[in-house]
Coordinates of C-alpha atoms in Angstrom, one line a residue:
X1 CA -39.1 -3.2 -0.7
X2 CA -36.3 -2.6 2.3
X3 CA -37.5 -1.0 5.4
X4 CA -36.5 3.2 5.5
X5 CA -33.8 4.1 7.8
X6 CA -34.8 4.0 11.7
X7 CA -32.1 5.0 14.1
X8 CA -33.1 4.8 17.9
X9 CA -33.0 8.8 19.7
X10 CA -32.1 8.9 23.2
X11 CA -34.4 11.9 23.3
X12 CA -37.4 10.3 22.7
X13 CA -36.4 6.7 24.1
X14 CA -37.7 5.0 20.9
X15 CA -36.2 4.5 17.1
X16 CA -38.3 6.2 14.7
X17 CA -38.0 6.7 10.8
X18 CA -35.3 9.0 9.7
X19 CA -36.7 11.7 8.1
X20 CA -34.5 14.9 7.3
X21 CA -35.7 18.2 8.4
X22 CA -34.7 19.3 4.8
X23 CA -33.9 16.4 2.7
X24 CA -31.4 15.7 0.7
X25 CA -29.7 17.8 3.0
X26 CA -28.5 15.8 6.4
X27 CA -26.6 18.0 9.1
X28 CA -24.2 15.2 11.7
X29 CA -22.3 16.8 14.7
X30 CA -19.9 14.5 16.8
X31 CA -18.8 15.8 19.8
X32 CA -14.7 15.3 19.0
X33 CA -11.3 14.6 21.2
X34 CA -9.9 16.6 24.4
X35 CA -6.6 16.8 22.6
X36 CA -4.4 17.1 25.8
X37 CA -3.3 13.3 25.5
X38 CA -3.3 10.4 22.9
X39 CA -6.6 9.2 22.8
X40 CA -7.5 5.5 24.4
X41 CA -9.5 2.6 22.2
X42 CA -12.7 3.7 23.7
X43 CA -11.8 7.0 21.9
X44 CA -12.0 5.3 18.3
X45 CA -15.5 3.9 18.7
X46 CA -17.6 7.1 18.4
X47 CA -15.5 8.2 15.3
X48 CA -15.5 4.6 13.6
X49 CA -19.6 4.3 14.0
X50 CA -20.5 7.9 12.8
X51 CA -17.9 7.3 10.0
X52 CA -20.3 4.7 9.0
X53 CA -23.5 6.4 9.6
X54 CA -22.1 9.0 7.5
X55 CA -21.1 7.0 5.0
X56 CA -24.4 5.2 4.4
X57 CA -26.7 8.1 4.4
X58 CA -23.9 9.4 1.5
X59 CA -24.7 5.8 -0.1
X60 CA -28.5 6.6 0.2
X61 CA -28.2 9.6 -1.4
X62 CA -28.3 12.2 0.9
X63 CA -26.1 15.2 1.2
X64 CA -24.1 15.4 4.4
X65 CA -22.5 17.8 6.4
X66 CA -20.4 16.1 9.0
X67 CA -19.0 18.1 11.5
X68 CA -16.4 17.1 14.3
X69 CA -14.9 19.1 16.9
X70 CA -11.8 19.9 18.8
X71 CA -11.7 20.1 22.0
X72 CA -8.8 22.8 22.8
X73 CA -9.6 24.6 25.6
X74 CA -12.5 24.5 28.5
X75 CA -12.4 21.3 29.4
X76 CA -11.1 22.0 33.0
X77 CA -9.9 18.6 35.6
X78 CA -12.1 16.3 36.6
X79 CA -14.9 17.2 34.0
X80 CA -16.3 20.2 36.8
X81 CA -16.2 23.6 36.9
X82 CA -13.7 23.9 39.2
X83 CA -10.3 23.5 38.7
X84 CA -7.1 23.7 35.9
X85 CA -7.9 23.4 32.1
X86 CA -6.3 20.1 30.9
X87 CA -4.8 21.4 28.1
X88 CA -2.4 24.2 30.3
X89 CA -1.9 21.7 33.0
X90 CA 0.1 19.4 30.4
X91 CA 1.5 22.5 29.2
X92 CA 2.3 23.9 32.3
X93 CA 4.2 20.8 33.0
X94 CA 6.0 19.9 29.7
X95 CA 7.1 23.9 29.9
X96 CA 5.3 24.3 26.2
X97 CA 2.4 26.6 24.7
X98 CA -1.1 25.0 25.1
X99 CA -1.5 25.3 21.7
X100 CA 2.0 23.0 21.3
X101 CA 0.2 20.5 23.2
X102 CA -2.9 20.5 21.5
X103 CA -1.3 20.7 18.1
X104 CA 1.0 17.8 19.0
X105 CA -2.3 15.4 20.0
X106 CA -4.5 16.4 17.2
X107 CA -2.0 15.6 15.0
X108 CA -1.4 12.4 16.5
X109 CA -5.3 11.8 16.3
X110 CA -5.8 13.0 12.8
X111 CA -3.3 10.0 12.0
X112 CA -5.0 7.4 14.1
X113 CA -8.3 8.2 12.4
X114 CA -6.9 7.8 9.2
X115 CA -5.7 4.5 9.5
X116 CA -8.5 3.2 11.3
X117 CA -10.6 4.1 7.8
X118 CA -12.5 7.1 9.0
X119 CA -13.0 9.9 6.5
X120 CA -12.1 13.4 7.4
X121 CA -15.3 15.7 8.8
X122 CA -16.6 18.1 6.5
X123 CA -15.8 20.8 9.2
X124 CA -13.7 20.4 11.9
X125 CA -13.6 23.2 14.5
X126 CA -11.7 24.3 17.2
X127 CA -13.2 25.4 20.4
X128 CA -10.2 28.4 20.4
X129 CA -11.5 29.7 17.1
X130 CA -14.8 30.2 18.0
X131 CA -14.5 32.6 21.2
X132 CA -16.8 35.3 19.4
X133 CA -19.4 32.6 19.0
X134 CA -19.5 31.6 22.6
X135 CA -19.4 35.3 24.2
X136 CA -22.5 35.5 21.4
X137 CA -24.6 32.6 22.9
X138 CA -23.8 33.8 26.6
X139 CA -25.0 37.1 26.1
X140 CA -27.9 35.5 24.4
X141 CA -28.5 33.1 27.6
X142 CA -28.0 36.5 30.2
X143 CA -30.3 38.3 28.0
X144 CA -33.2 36.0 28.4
X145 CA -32.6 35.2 32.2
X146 CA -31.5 31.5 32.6
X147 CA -27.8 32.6 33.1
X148 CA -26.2 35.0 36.1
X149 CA -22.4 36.8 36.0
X150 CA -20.5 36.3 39.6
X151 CA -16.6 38.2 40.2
X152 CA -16.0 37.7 36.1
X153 CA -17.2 34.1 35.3
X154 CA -21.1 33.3 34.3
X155 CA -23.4 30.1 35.5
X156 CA -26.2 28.7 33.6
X157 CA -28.9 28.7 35.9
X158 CA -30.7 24.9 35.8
X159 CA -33.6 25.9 38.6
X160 CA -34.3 28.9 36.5
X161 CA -34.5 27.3 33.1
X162 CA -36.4 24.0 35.1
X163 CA -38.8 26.3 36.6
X164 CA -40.1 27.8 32.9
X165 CA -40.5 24.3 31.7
X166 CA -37.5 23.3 29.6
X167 CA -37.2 20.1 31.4
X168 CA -33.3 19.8 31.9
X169 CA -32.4 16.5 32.5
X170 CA -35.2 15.3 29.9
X171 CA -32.1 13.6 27.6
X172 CA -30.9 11.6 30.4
X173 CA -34.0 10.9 31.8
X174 CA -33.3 12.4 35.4
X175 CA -35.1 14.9 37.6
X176 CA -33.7 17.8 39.2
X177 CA -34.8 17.5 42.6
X178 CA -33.5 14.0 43.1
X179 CA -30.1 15.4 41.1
X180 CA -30.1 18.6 44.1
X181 CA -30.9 16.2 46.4
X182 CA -27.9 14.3 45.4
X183 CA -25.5 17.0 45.0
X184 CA -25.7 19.9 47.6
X185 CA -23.0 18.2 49.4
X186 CA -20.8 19.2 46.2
X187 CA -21.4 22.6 46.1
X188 CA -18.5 23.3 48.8
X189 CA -15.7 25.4 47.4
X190 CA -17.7 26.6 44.8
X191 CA -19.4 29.0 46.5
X192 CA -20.4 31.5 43.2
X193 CA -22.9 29.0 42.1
X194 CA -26.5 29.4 43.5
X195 CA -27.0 25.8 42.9
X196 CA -24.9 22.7 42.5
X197 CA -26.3 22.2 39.1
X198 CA -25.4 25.4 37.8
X199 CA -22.8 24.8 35.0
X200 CA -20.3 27.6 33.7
X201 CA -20.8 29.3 30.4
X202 CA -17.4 31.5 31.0
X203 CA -14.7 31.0 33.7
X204 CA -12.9 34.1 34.9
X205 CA -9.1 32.9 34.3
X206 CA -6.8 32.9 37.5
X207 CA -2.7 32.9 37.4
X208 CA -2.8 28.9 36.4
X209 CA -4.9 29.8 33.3
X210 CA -2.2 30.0 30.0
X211 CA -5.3 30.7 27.9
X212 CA -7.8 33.8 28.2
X213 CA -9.8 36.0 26.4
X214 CA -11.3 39.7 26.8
X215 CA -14.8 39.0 27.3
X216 CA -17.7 41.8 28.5
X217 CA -16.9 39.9 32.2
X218 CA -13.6 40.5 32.1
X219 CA -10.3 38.2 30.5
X220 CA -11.6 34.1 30.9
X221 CA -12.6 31.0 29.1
X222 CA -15.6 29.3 28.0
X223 CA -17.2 26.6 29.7
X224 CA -16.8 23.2 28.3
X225 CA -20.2 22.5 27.4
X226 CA -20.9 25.6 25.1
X227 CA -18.5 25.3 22.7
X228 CA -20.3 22.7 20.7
X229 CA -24.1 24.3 21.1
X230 CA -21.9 27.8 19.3
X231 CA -20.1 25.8 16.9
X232 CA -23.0 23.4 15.8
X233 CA -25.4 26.3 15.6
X234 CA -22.7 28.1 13.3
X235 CA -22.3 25.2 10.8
X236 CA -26.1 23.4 10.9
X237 CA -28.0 25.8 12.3
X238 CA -30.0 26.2 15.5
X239 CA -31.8 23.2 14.8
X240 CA -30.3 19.8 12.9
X241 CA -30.5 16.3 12.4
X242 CA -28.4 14.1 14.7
X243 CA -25.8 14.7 17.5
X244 CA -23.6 11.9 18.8
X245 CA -21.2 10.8 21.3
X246 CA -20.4 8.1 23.5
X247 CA -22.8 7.4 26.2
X248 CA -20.3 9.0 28.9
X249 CA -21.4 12.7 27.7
X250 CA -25.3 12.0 27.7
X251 CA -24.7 13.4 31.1
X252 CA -24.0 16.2 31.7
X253 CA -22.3 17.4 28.4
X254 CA -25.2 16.8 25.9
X255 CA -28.1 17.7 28.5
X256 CA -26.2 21.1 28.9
X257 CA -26.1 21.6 25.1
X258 CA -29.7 21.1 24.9
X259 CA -30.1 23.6 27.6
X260 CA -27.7 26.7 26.7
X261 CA -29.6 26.0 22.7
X262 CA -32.8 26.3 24.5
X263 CA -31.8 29.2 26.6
X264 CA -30.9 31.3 23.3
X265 CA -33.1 33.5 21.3
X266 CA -34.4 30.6 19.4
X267 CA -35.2 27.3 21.9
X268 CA -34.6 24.2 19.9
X269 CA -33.3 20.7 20.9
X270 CA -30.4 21.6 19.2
X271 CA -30.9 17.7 17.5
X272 CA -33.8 15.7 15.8
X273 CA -31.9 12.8 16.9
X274 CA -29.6 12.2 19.6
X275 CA -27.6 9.0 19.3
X276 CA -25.2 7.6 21.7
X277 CA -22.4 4.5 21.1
X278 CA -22.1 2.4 24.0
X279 CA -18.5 1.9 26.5
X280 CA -15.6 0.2 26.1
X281 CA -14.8 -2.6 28.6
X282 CA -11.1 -4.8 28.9
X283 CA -11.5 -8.1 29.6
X284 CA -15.0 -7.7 31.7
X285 CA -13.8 -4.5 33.5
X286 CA -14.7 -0.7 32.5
X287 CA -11.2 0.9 31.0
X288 CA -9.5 2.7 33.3
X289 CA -5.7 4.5 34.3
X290 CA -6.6 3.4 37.9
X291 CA -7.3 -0.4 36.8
X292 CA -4.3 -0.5 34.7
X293 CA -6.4 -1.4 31.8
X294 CA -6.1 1.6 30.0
X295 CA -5.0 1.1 26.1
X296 CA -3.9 3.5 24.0
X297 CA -3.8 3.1 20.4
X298 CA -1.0 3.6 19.9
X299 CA -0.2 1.1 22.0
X300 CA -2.7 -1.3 20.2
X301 CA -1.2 -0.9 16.7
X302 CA 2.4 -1.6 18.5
X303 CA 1.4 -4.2 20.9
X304 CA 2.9 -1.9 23.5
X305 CA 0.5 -2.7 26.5
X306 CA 0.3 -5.2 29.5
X307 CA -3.5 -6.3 28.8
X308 CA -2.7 -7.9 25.1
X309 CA 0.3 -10.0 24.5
X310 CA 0.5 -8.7 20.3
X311 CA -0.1 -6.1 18.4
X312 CA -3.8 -5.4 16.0
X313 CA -3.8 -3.4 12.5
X314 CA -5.8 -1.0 12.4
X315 CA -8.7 -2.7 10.1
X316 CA -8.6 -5.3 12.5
X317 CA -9.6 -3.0 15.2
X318 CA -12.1 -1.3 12.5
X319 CA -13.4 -4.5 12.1
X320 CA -13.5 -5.0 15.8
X321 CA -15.8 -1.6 16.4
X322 CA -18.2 -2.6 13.8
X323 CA -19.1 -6.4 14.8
X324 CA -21.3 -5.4 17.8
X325 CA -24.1 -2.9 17.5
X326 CA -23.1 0.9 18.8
X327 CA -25.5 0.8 21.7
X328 CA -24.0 -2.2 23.4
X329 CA -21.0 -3.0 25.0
X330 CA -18.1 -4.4 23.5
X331 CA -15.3 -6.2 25.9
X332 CA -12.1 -6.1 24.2
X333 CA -9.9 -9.2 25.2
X334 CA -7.6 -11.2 23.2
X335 CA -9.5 -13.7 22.0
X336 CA -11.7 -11.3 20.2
X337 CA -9.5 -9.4 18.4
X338 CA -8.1 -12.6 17.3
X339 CA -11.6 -13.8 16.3
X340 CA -11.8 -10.0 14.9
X341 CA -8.8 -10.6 12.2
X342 CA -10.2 -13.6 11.1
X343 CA -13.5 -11.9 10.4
X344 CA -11.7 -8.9 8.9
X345 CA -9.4 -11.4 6.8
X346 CA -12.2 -13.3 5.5
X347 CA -14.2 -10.5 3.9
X348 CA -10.4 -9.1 2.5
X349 CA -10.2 -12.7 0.6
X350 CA -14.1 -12.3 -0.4
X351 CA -13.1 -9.1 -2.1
X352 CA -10.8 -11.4 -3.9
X353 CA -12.7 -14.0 -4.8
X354 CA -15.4 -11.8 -6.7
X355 CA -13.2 -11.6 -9.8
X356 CA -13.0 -15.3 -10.0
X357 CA -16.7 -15.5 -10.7
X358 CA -16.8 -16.0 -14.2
X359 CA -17.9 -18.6 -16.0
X360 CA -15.7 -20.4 -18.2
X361 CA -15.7 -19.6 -22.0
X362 CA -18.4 -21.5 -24.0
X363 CA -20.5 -22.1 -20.9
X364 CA -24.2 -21.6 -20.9
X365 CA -26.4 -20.2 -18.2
X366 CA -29.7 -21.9 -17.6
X367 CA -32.9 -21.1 -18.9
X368 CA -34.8 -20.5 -16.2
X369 CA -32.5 -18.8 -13.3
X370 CA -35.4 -17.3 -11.5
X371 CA -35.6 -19.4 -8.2
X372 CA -31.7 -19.3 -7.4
X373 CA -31.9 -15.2 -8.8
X374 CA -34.3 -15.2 -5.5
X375 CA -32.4 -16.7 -3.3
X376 CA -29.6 -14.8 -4.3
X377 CA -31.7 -11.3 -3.9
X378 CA -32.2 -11.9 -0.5
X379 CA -29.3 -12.8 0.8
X380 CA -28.1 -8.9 -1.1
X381 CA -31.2 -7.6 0.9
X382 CA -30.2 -9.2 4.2
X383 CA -27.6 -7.1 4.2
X384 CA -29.3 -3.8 4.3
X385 CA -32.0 -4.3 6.4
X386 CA -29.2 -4.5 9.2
X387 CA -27.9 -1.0 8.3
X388 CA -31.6 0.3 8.2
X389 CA -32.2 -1.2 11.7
X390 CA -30.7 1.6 13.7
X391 CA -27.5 1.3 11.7
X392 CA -26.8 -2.8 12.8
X393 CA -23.4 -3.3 11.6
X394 CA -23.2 -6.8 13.3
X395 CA -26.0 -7.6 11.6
X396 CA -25.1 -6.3 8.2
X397 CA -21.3 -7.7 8.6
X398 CA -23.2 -11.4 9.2
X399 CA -25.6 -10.9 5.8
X400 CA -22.1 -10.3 4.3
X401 CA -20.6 -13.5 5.4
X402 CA -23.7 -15.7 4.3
X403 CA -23.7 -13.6 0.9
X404 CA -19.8 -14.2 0.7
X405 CA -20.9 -18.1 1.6
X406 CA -22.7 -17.8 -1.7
X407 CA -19.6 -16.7 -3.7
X408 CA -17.5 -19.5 -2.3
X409 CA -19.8 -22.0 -3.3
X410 CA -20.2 -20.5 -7.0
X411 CA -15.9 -20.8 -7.2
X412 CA -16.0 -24.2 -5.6
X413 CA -18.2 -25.6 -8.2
X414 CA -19.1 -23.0 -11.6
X415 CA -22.0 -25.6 -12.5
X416 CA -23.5 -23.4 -9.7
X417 CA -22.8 -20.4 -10.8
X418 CA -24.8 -21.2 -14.3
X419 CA -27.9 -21.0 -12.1
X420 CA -27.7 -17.7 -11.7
X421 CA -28.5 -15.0 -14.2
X422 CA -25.9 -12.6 -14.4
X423 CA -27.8 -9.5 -13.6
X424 CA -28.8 -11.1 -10.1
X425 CA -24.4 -12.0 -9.8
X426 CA -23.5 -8.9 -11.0
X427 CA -26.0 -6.7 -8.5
X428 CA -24.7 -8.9 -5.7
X429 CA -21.4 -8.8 -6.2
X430 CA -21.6 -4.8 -6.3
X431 CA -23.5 -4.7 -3.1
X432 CA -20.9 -6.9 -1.6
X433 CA -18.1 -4.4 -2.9
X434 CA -19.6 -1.5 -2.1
X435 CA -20.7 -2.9 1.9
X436 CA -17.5 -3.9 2.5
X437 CA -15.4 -0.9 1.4
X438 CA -17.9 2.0 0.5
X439 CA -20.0 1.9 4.1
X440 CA -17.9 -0.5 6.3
X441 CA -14.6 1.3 5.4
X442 CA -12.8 -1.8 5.3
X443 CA -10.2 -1.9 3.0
X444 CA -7.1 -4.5 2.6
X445 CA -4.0 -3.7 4.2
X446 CA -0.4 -4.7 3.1
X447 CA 0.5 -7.7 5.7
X448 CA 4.1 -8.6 4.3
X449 CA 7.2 -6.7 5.3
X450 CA 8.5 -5.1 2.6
X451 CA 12.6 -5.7 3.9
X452 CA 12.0 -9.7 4.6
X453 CA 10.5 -9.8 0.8
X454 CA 13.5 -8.5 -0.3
X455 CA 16.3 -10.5 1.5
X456 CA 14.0 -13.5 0.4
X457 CA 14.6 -12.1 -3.1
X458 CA 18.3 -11.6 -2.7
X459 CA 18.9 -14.8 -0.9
X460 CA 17.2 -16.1 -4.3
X461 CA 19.0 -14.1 -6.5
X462 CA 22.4 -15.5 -4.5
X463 CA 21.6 -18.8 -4.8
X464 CA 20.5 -18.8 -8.6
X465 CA 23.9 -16.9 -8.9
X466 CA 25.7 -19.9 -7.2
X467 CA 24.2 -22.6 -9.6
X468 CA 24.7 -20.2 -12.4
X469 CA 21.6 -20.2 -13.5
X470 CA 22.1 -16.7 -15.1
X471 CA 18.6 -16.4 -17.1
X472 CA 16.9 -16.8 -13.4
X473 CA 19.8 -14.0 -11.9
X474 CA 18.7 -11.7 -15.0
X475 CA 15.4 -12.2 -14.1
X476 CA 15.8 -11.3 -10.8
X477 CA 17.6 -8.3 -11.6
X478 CA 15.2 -6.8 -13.5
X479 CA 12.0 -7.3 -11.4
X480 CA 13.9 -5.6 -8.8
X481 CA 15.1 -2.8 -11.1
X482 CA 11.5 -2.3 -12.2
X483 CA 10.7 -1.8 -8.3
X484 CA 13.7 0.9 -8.8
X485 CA 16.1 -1.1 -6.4
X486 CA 19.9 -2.1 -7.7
X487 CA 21.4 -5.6 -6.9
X488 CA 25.4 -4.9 -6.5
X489 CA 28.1 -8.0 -5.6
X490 CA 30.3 -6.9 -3.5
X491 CA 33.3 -8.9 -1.6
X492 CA 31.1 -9.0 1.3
X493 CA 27.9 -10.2 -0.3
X494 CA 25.4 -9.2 -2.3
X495 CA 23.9 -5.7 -1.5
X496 CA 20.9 -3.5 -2.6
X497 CA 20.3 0.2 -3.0
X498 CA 17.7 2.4 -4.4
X499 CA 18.1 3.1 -8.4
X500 CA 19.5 6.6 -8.5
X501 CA 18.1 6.6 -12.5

């Protein structure tokens, strides 16, 4: 029997059993992009690992409702309180509409997540269209005394809450007097909070603001961190199964949400299960603007950037997320996305290879398969129990590659493969299938250049032309025509053109 699902919670420091709080049913919130620039490679790792948790617990049967925000107003300069929203300050520059600017970069990040294999969300919401919901939860927050209203904008209040024994900082694992001890130096210039902890719920909106709102404080915005405690509590309820993120919003983005869902009228953790994917780093060093090791990825699908001399598709780079586990560091350098294609490229030519295991007509299988059936079984069970570890794709992509071993040695000599019964071939090769395209999301991508092919083709066509080999001309024409593309002979050489039949 395989192991149940275990995923590791940040909450409670430990990985427990997965246990649904109403199975089949399986509620997933991801905390989504800032879309006021083209997201960076560390950007793609949350996506690309809860894409995979998503699609396994679909594999195991459960029913899932992933949701994954956007991030289109709120999120004001430097990740503070204090401050222009990112979102107008690009607009404000560029001389457009926030919304043109948001538009523009979720579009460009809808298209990156598609080609890096990742299934749309079930719900994806927009901070902007959920202003209602925010006001909602801040009156909630007021009403039960952990929040205070100052000239228009409103602060959580962290002593307050602390004091009643909510235990912020209980996510992160810090305490609040060593965190005021630490930060009443900050609190200069922002002189409406009682306590440099304190975190806005609404921001009263000044002349640089493009975006506002009537609230019952006057026109404003709502504070970064609220948006996804009103829109996960809108589409999974006050209470649901796992929240993720990268490790960078533990603190203080995630410790807030658990606070404002615990300030409301019904205190909850907000999630069972808190999981986190681990940083980014370029060659050894954290990924950073001021470094000049920040990759876009755009730039990584191009090969537009000064850290890597050539460019990576993007399975490669799906490939690339998946072969460490999400809690640890992955250093992206050269050498590993090189190491990363050939990985990638090798379970691609594995999918092939599965309909070459057959044996050949007339062969019989032996009698008794029942040992190498065994051997076989566990190499197909390997596979899960890495995906059942806390969701160890590293581990599961390496049970693929001894199972694809397996396969290689059965087409290298079919004697072998008449060892095996074909129930026990059959149930591995699905598993195999199913791994690498079903919960991986690896699928094969096109490497040739469709233009080169064809003025290969048409220097083929010319010179079976100048030998007059007319059946292998003829030949050529048709394939071609089939493909709906024309050959025509002109004085200046042979030409093509898209069929116009």
């Amino acid at each position: 029997m395989l192991p149940s699902l275990s995923l590791y919670n940040t909450l409670t420091r430990r990985k427990a059993a997965f246990e649904p709080l109403n199975a089949p049913f399986v509620g997933v919130y991801l905390c989504g992009p800032t879309v006021y620039s083209e997201a960076h490679v560390g950007n793609a790792r949350g996506p690309v690992v809860f894409d995979v948790l998503t699609r396994y617990l679909r594999h195991l049967g459960y029913t899932v409702r992933y949701v994954r925000n956007i991030t289109d107003v709120g999120h004001l300069e430097n990740d503070a309180d204090e401050g222009e929203d990112k979102i107008s300050r690009k607009a404000r520059a560029q001389k457009l509409e926030p919304m043109q600017v948001a538009e523009q970069y979720a579009n460009l990040y809808h298209r990156h997540m598609e080609v890096l294999g990742c299934l749309p969300p079930d719900i994806e919401p927009r901070a902007s269209g959920h202003i209602t919901e925010q006001i909602q939860m801040i009156q909630e927050i007021l009403e039960n005394g952990f929040a205070y209203e100052v000239n228009g904008s409103v602060y959580f209040d962290v002593p307050a809450y602390n004091a009643a024994g909510r235990g912020y900082g209980k996510l992160s694992n810090r305490v609040v007097e060593e965190l005021l001890a630490g930060s009443r130096d900050n609190l200069a210039g922002q002189q409406e909070k009682r306590s440099p902890l304190d975190f806005a719920l609404w921001k009263r909106a000044d002349e640089r603001h493009l975006m506002r709102w009537p609230s019952p404080w006057g026109e404003g915005f709502p504070g970064w961190h609220l948006e996804c405690s009103a829109m996960s509590r809108k589409y999974l309820g006050a209470e649901f199964d796992i929240h993720g993120g990268g490790l960078d919003l533990m603190f203080p983005h995630h410790e807030c949400e658990i606070a404002q869902s615990q300030a409301c009228a019904h205190p909850t953790n907000e999630a069972q299960v808190w999981m986190h994917n681990n940083m980014i780093t370029v060659n050894g060093a954290k990924m950073s603007k001021s470094l000049g090791n920040f990759i876009t990825i755009t730039d990584l699908f191009e090969g537009r950037n000064a850290t890597l001399p050539q460019a990576y598709s993007p399975m490669t780079v799906r490939f690339f997320l998946l072969q460490a586990h999400y809690r640890s560091t992955i250093d992206i350098t050269d050498e590993a996305l090189q190491a990363a294609r050939k990985g990638y490229r090798k379970l691609m030519n594995g999918l092939r290879q599965l309909e070459k295991l057959a044996l050949p007509e007339g062969t019989e299988r032996a009698a008794d398969t029942e040992k190498t059936d065994v051997e076989l079984r566990k190499l197909v069970t390997d596979t899960f129990i890495g995906l059942n570890d806390d969701l160890n794709t590293a581990r599961a992509i390496a049970g693929l590659f001894n199972l694809l071993r397996k396969f290689n040695g059965y087409a290298a000599n079919l004697a072998t493969l008449a060892q095996v019964s074909e129930a026990a071939l059959s149930e591995a090769i699905t598993v195999y299938r199913t791994l690498v395209v079903d919960v991986l999301g690896l699928v094969d991508e096109p490497r040739a250049n469709a233009e080169q092919l064809l003025n290969l083709t048409l220097n083929f066509y010319s010179e079976a032309k100048a030998a007059k080999a007319y059946d292998k001309v003829d030949e050529i024409r048709a394939a071609l025509k089939g493909q709906g593309i024309v050959i025509k002979d002109t004085k200046a050489g042979v030409e093509w053109a898209y069929s116009e039949e």
